[in-house]
GROMACS .gro file of C-alpha atoms in nm:
model
  278
    1MET     CA    1  22.218  13.544  -1.133
    2ARG     CA    2  22.326  13.899  -1.056
    3PRO     CA    3  22.087  14.090  -0.825
    4ASP     CA    4  21.871  14.349  -0.999
    5GLY     CA    5  21.990  14.692  -0.891
    6GLU     CA    6  22.288  14.916  -0.824
    7ILE     CA    7  22.485  14.966  -0.504
    8THR     CA    8  22.376  15.273  -0.311
    9ARG     CA    9  22.599  15.492  -0.097
   10GLY     CA   10  22.471  15.293   0.199
   11THR     CA   11  22.459  15.581   0.447
   12THR     CA   12  22.207  15.553   0.728
   13ASN     CA   13  22.148  15.656   1.088
   14PRO     CA   14  21.962  15.512   1.386
   15SER     CA   15  21.596  15.618   1.393
   16ARG     CA   16  21.624  15.765   1.043
   17LEU     CA   17  21.322  15.566   0.926
   18ARG     CA   18  21.107  15.596   1.238
   19ARG     CA   19  20.839  15.795   1.054
   20VAL     CA   20  20.781  15.540   0.782
   21ASP     CA   21  20.806  15.256   1.037
   22ARG     CA   22  20.528  15.419   1.236
   23TRP     CA   23  20.321  15.429   0.917
   24ILE     CA   24  20.392  15.062   0.849
   25THR     CA   25  20.302  14.945   1.198
   26GLN     CA   26  19.991  15.163   1.230
   27ALA     CA   27  19.842  15.236   0.888
   28GLN     CA   28  19.946  14.903   0.731
   29GLN     CA   29  19.835  14.667   1.007
   30GLY     CA   30  19.574  14.516   0.775
   31ALA     CA   31  19.842  14.390   0.538
   32LEU     CA   32  20.068  14.275   0.821
   33ARG     CA   33  19.797  14.078   0.996
   34ALA     CA   34  19.639  13.924   0.688
   35ARG     CA   35  19.840  13.602   0.726
   36GLU     CA   36  20.051  13.406   0.971
   37ARG     CA   37  20.424  13.473   0.986
   38PRO     CA   38  20.407  13.772   0.752
   39LEU     CA   39  20.734  13.841   0.572
   40ILE     CA   40  20.855  14.201   0.549
   41VAL     CA   41  21.152  14.291   0.329
   42ASP     CA   42  21.380  14.586   0.396
   43LEU     CA   43  21.526  14.649   0.052
   44GLY     CA   44  21.866  14.818   0.032
   45PHE     CA   45  21.939  14.844   0.405
   46GLY     CA   46  22.280  15.001   0.339
   47ALA     CA   47  22.618  14.977   0.505
   48SER     CA   48  22.465  14.920   0.849
   49PRO     CA   49  22.168  14.697   0.938
   50VAL     CA   50  22.052  14.933   1.215
   51THR     CA   51  21.730  15.043   1.046
   52THR     CA   52  21.643  14.683   0.954
   53LEU     CA   53  21.679  14.586   1.318
   54GLU     CA   54  21.459  14.881   1.418
   55LEU     CA   55  21.195  14.778   1.164
   56TYR     CA   56  21.205  14.424   1.301
   57ARG     CA   57  21.152  14.537   1.660
   58ARG     CA   58  20.874  14.779   1.568
   59VAL     CA   59  20.685  14.529   1.354
   60ARG     CA   60  20.722  14.246   1.606
   61ALA     CA   61  20.571  14.473   1.873
   62VAL     CA   62  20.240  14.467   1.684
   63VAL     CA   63  20.271  14.135   1.496
   64PRO     CA   64  20.479  13.903   1.717
   65ASP     CA   65  20.526  13.629   1.456
   66ALA     CA   66  20.638  13.863   1.177
   67GLU     CA   67  20.962  13.789   0.995
   68VAL     CA   68  21.196  14.052   0.846
   69THR     CA   69  21.462  14.001   0.579
   70GLY     CA   70  21.710  14.273   0.491
   71LEU     CA   71  21.824  14.262   0.128
   72GLU     CA   72  22.137  14.421  -0.019
   73ILE     CA   73  22.310  14.362  -0.351
   74ASP     CA   74  22.652  14.411  -0.191
   75PRO     CA   75  22.766  14.076  -0.042
   76GLU     CA   76  23.007  14.253   0.194
   77ARG     CA   77  22.724  14.451   0.350
   78VAL     CA   78  22.520  14.134   0.392
   79ALA     CA   79  22.814  13.956   0.553
   80ALA     CA   80  22.870  14.246   0.794
   81ALA     CA   81  22.502  14.247   0.887
   82GLY     CA   82  22.519  13.873   0.948
   83ARG     CA   83  22.814  13.919   1.184
   84GLN     CA   84  22.628  14.186   1.380
   85LEU     CA   85  22.323  13.962   1.402
   86ALA     CA   86  22.538  13.674   1.528
   87ALA     CA   87  22.696  13.902   1.789
   88LEU     CA   88  22.353  14.007   1.918
   89ARG     CA   89  22.240  13.647   1.939
   90ALA     CA   90  22.560  13.554   2.120
   91VAL     CA   91  22.469  13.788   2.406
   92GLY     CA   92  22.119  13.648   2.437
   93ASP     CA   93  21.910  13.851   2.192
   94ALA     CA   94  21.747  13.567   1.995
   95LEU     CA   95  21.584  13.785   1.725
   96PRO     CA   96  21.382  13.498   1.574
   97GLY     CA   97  21.271  13.560   1.217
   98LEU     CA   98  21.535  13.823   1.136
   99SER     CA   99  21.771  13.750   0.847
  100PHE     CA  100  21.987  13.914   0.580
  101ALA     CA  101  22.047  13.806   0.222
  102VAL     CA  102  22.193  13.920  -0.109
  103GLY     CA  103  21.923  14.047  -0.343
  104GLY     CA  104  21.763  14.338  -0.522
  105PHE     CA  105  21.440  14.420  -0.701
  106GLU     CA  106  21.389  14.053  -0.788
  107LEU     CA  107  21.314  13.984  -0.417
  108PRO     CA  108  21.488  13.646  -0.383
  109THR     CA  109  21.302  13.533  -0.069
  110THR     CA  110  21.162  13.190   0.013
  111ARG     CA  111  20.807  13.326  -0.010
  112ARG     CA  112  20.647  13.647  -0.125
  113PRO     CA  113  20.658  13.932   0.125
  114VAL     CA  114  20.344  14.107   0.244
  115LEU     CA  115  20.533  14.436   0.258
  116VAL     CA  116  20.851  14.578   0.111
  117ARG     CA  117  21.011  14.891   0.256
  118ALA     CA  118  21.243  15.053   0.001
  119PHE     CA  119  21.374  15.381   0.136
  120ASN     CA  120  21.645  15.604  -0.008
  121VAL     CA  121  21.710  15.342  -0.275
  122LEU     CA  122  21.568  15.475  -0.602
  123ARG     CA  123  21.695  15.833  -0.586
  124GLN     CA  124  22.011  15.740  -0.776
  125TYR     CA  125  21.820  15.589  -1.070
  126PRO     CA  126  21.680  15.760  -1.380
  127GLU     CA  127  21.307  15.826  -1.347
  128GLU     CA  128  21.206  15.558  -1.598
  129ARG     CA  129  21.413  15.300  -1.411
  130ALA     CA  130  21.228  15.390  -1.092
  131TRP     CA  131  20.893  15.320  -1.261
  132THR     CA  132  21.027  14.984  -1.377
  133ALA     CA  133  21.146  14.901  -1.025
  134TRP     CA  134  20.802  14.983  -0.886
  135SER     CA  135  20.641  14.741  -1.129
  136ARG     CA  136  20.884  14.459  -1.053
  137LEU     CA  137  20.857  14.502  -0.676
  138ARG     CA  138  20.477  14.511  -0.685
  139ALA     CA  139  20.476  14.195  -0.896
  140GLY     CA  140  20.685  14.021  -0.630
  141LEU     CA  141  20.451  14.097  -0.340
  142ALA     CA  142  20.207  13.851  -0.188
  143PRO     CA  143  19.844  13.910  -0.290
  144GLY     CA  144  19.710  14.204  -0.089
  145GLY     CA  145  20.060  14.319   0.003
  146ALA     CA  146  20.213  14.666  -0.024
  147LEU     CA  147  20.528  14.842  -0.138
  148VAL     CA  148  20.629  15.145   0.070
  149GLU     CA  149  20.887  15.342  -0.128
  150GLY     CA  150  21.023  15.685  -0.052
  151THR     CA  151  21.295  15.918   0.066
  152CYS     CA  152  21.387  16.097   0.386
  153ASP     CA  153  21.658  16.332   0.504
  154GLU     CA  154  21.966  16.213   0.691
  155ILE     CA  155  21.811  16.214   1.039
  156GLY     CA  156  21.451  16.140   0.947
  157ARG     CA  157  21.290  16.479   1.005
  158ARG     CA  158  21.132  16.499   0.659
  159ALA     CA  159  21.004  16.218   0.442
  160VAL     CA  160  20.774  16.146   0.151
  161TRP     CA  161  20.666  15.796   0.055
  162VAL     CA  162  20.426  15.618  -0.176
  163THR     CA  163  20.230  15.310  -0.065
  164LEU     CA  164  20.153  15.090  -0.365
  165PRO     CA  165  19.937  14.776  -0.363
  166ALA     CA  166  20.055  14.443  -0.501
  167LEU     CA  167  19.974  14.384  -0.865
  168SER     CA  168  19.777  14.074  -0.762
  169GLY     CA  169  19.497  14.076  -0.509
  170ALA     CA  170  19.511  14.453  -0.460
  171ARG     CA  171  19.271  14.569  -0.187
  172ASP     CA  172  19.367  14.933  -0.145
  173ALA     CA  173  19.435  15.233  -0.365
  174ALA     CA  174  19.787  15.372  -0.398
  175LEU     CA  175  19.867  15.655  -0.157
  176ILE     CA  176  20.129  15.926  -0.113
  177THR     CA  177  20.226  16.052   0.232
  178PHE     CA  178  20.413  16.366   0.339
  179SER     CA  179  20.565  16.357   0.688
  180ALA     CA  180  20.767  16.612   0.883
  181ARG     CA  181  20.894  16.702   1.226
  182LEU     CA  182  20.683  17.014   1.253
  183ALA     CA  183  20.912  17.202   1.491
  184ALA     CA  184  21.180  17.201   1.220
  185LEU     CA  185  20.955  17.280   0.922
  186GLU     CA  186  20.950  17.629   0.777
  187ARG     CA  187  20.706  17.561   0.491
  188PRO     CA  188  20.530  17.247   0.360
  189SER     CA  189  20.703  17.289   0.024
  190ASP     CA  190  21.034  17.217   0.202
  191LEU     CA  191  20.927  16.854   0.163
  192ALA     CA  192  20.972  16.884  -0.214
  193GLU     CA  193  21.337  16.783  -0.184
  194ARG     CA  194  21.222  16.446  -0.045
  195LEU     CA  195  20.978  16.358  -0.320
  196PRO     CA  196  21.022  16.005  -0.458
  197LYS     CA  197  21.218  15.969  -0.780
  198THR     CA  198  20.899  15.939  -0.985
  199LEU     CA  199  20.801  16.292  -0.876
  200ILE     CA  200  21.122  16.478  -0.790
  201HIS     CA  201  21.160  16.618  -1.141
  202ARG     CA  202  20.788  16.689  -1.174
  203ASN     CA  203  20.774  16.975  -0.927
  204VAL     CA  204  20.734  17.232  -1.205
  205PRO     CA  205  20.441  17.450  -1.313
  206GLY     CA  206  20.166  17.252  -1.477
  207GLU     CA  207  20.227  16.932  -1.278
  208PRO     CA  208  19.983  16.819  -1.004
  209VAL     CA  209  20.252  16.789  -0.738
  210HIS     CA  210  20.361  17.149  -0.801
  211ARG     CA  211  20.003  17.274  -0.759
  212PHE     CA  212  19.963  17.071  -0.442
  213LEU     CA  213  20.275  17.210  -0.275
  214ARG     CA  214  20.181  17.562  -0.385
  215ASP     CA  215  19.836  17.525  -0.231
  216PHE     CA  216  19.981  17.369   0.085
  217ASP     CA  217  20.209  17.670   0.129
  218ARG     CA  218  19.913  17.903   0.084
  219ALA     CA  219  19.716  17.713   0.347
  220TRP     CA  220  20.021  17.729   0.576
  221ASP     CA  221  20.039  18.105   0.531
  222ARG     CA  222  19.667  18.134   0.601
  223ALA     CA  223  19.718  17.941   0.926
  224ALA     CA  224  20.005  18.166   1.038
  225PRO     CA  225  19.807  18.321   1.331
  226LEU     CA  226  19.784  17.975   1.488
  227ALA     CA  227  20.164  17.952   1.508
  228ALA     CA  228  20.130  18.123   1.845
  229PHE     CA  229  19.983  17.795   1.973
  230GLY     CA  230  20.262  17.585   1.824
  231PRO     CA  231  20.349  17.435   1.485
  232ARG     CA  232  20.113  17.141   1.533
  233GLN     CA  233  19.806  17.364   1.556
  234ARG     CA  234  19.921  17.556   1.251
  235TRP     CA  235  19.972  17.230   1.060
  236LEU     CA  236  19.628  17.098   1.159
  237ALA     CA  237  19.459  17.414   1.039
  238ALA     CA  238  19.660  17.419   0.715
  239VAL     CA  239  19.570  17.056   0.638
  240GLU     CA  240  19.204  17.126   0.712
  241TRP     CA  241  19.201  17.417   0.466
  242LEU     CA  242  19.402  17.218   0.215
  243SER     CA  243  19.144  16.941   0.223
  244GLY     CA  244  18.890  17.183   0.083
  245GLY     CA  245  19.057  17.161  -0.257
  246TRP     CA  246  19.252  16.833  -0.242
  247PRO     CA  247  19.138  16.477  -0.154
  248VAL     CA  248  19.327  16.460   0.174
  249LEU     CA  249  19.243  16.136   0.357
  250ARG     CA  250  19.022  16.212   0.655
  251ARG     CA  251  18.958  15.864   0.793
  252PRO     CA  252  19.177  15.609   0.972
  253PRO     CA  253  19.391  15.416   0.940
  254ALA     CA  254  19.575  15.626   0.680
  255GLY     CA  255  19.412  15.963   0.741
  256GLY     CA  256  19.234  16.180   0.993
  257ARG     CA  257  19.343  16.423   1.262
  258ARG     CA  258  19.531  16.160   1.460
  259ARG     CA  259  19.772  16.114   1.172
  260TRP     CA  260  19.775  16.485   1.093
  261ARG     CA  261  19.890  16.551   1.451
  262LEU     CA  262  20.193  16.333   1.379
  263GLY     CA  263  20.297  16.574   1.103
  264GLU     CA  264  20.152  16.356   0.827
  265VAL     CA  265  19.917  16.418   0.540
  266THR     CA  266  19.813  16.147   0.294
  267LEU     CA  267  19.636  16.165  -0.042
  268PRO     CA  268  19.549  15.916  -0.314
  269TRP     CA  269  19.851  15.873  -0.538
  270ALA     CA  270  19.629  15.945  -0.838
  271ALA     CA  271  19.586  16.305  -0.717
  272LEU     CA  272  19.957  16.384  -0.761
  273ALA     CA  273  20.069  16.128  -1.018
  274PRO     CA  274  20.213  16.261  -1.345
  275PRO     CA  275  19.974  16.253  -1.641
  276GLY     CA  276  19.950  15.903  -1.780
  277ARG     CA  277  20.089  15.746  -1.462
  278LYS     CA  278  19.775  15.715  -1.254
   0.00000   0.00000   0.00000
């Protein structure tokens, strides 16, 4: 059966997904540690398996028995990843639990994953197709698992992702996270270009995400005097003011000042979801 999905451009860079990987290993530890040998899927790893290998190393640092499978619908990319994996093992890097396979949204793994990372995959699809992909991926998760889907720029300085619970055994609400390297950020609304496909065309007057970014920019402007102490202090103040009118998460593991200091801000997905898509 043909994998469900279309071939992406496949471009990637080392450390491009470090921000979302940090989120996975810190804010999603509950899902990762809920069972033995948790399976994590990196969906659409691209022309190089470098970010799958990075995800594997980062996850194994906090959950030593975790397994990671990189999926691609292009057999040539999977074969190339397999050759690179074999070369690493030949020089003594065992990498137990790391594998690559042909597959798409159907998630053809031996067991259901506890987490799927799908980054820079859905941008090429029509919006309605992205909603359909969300539903299929969530249906393929293990009970209590999570889908982390989003977009980042070419070197990982700016990213936006949505964390969605499995359709079965859901324990947590859906979330949306904005993340930036603050030293390179001029305004919070610069993150609009990295909105997931389900929101990228919704950044127009009258939509919740447009109001949110407008209010974030206003809070950023209000915090301008704190720029003298560095962009992090300005960001912290802006998020604090923003939380007066928006349900910004204030408690760990997904919220609070520790995560804000990383250049993150997270809200319930329902706060920004298009009407009828809560």
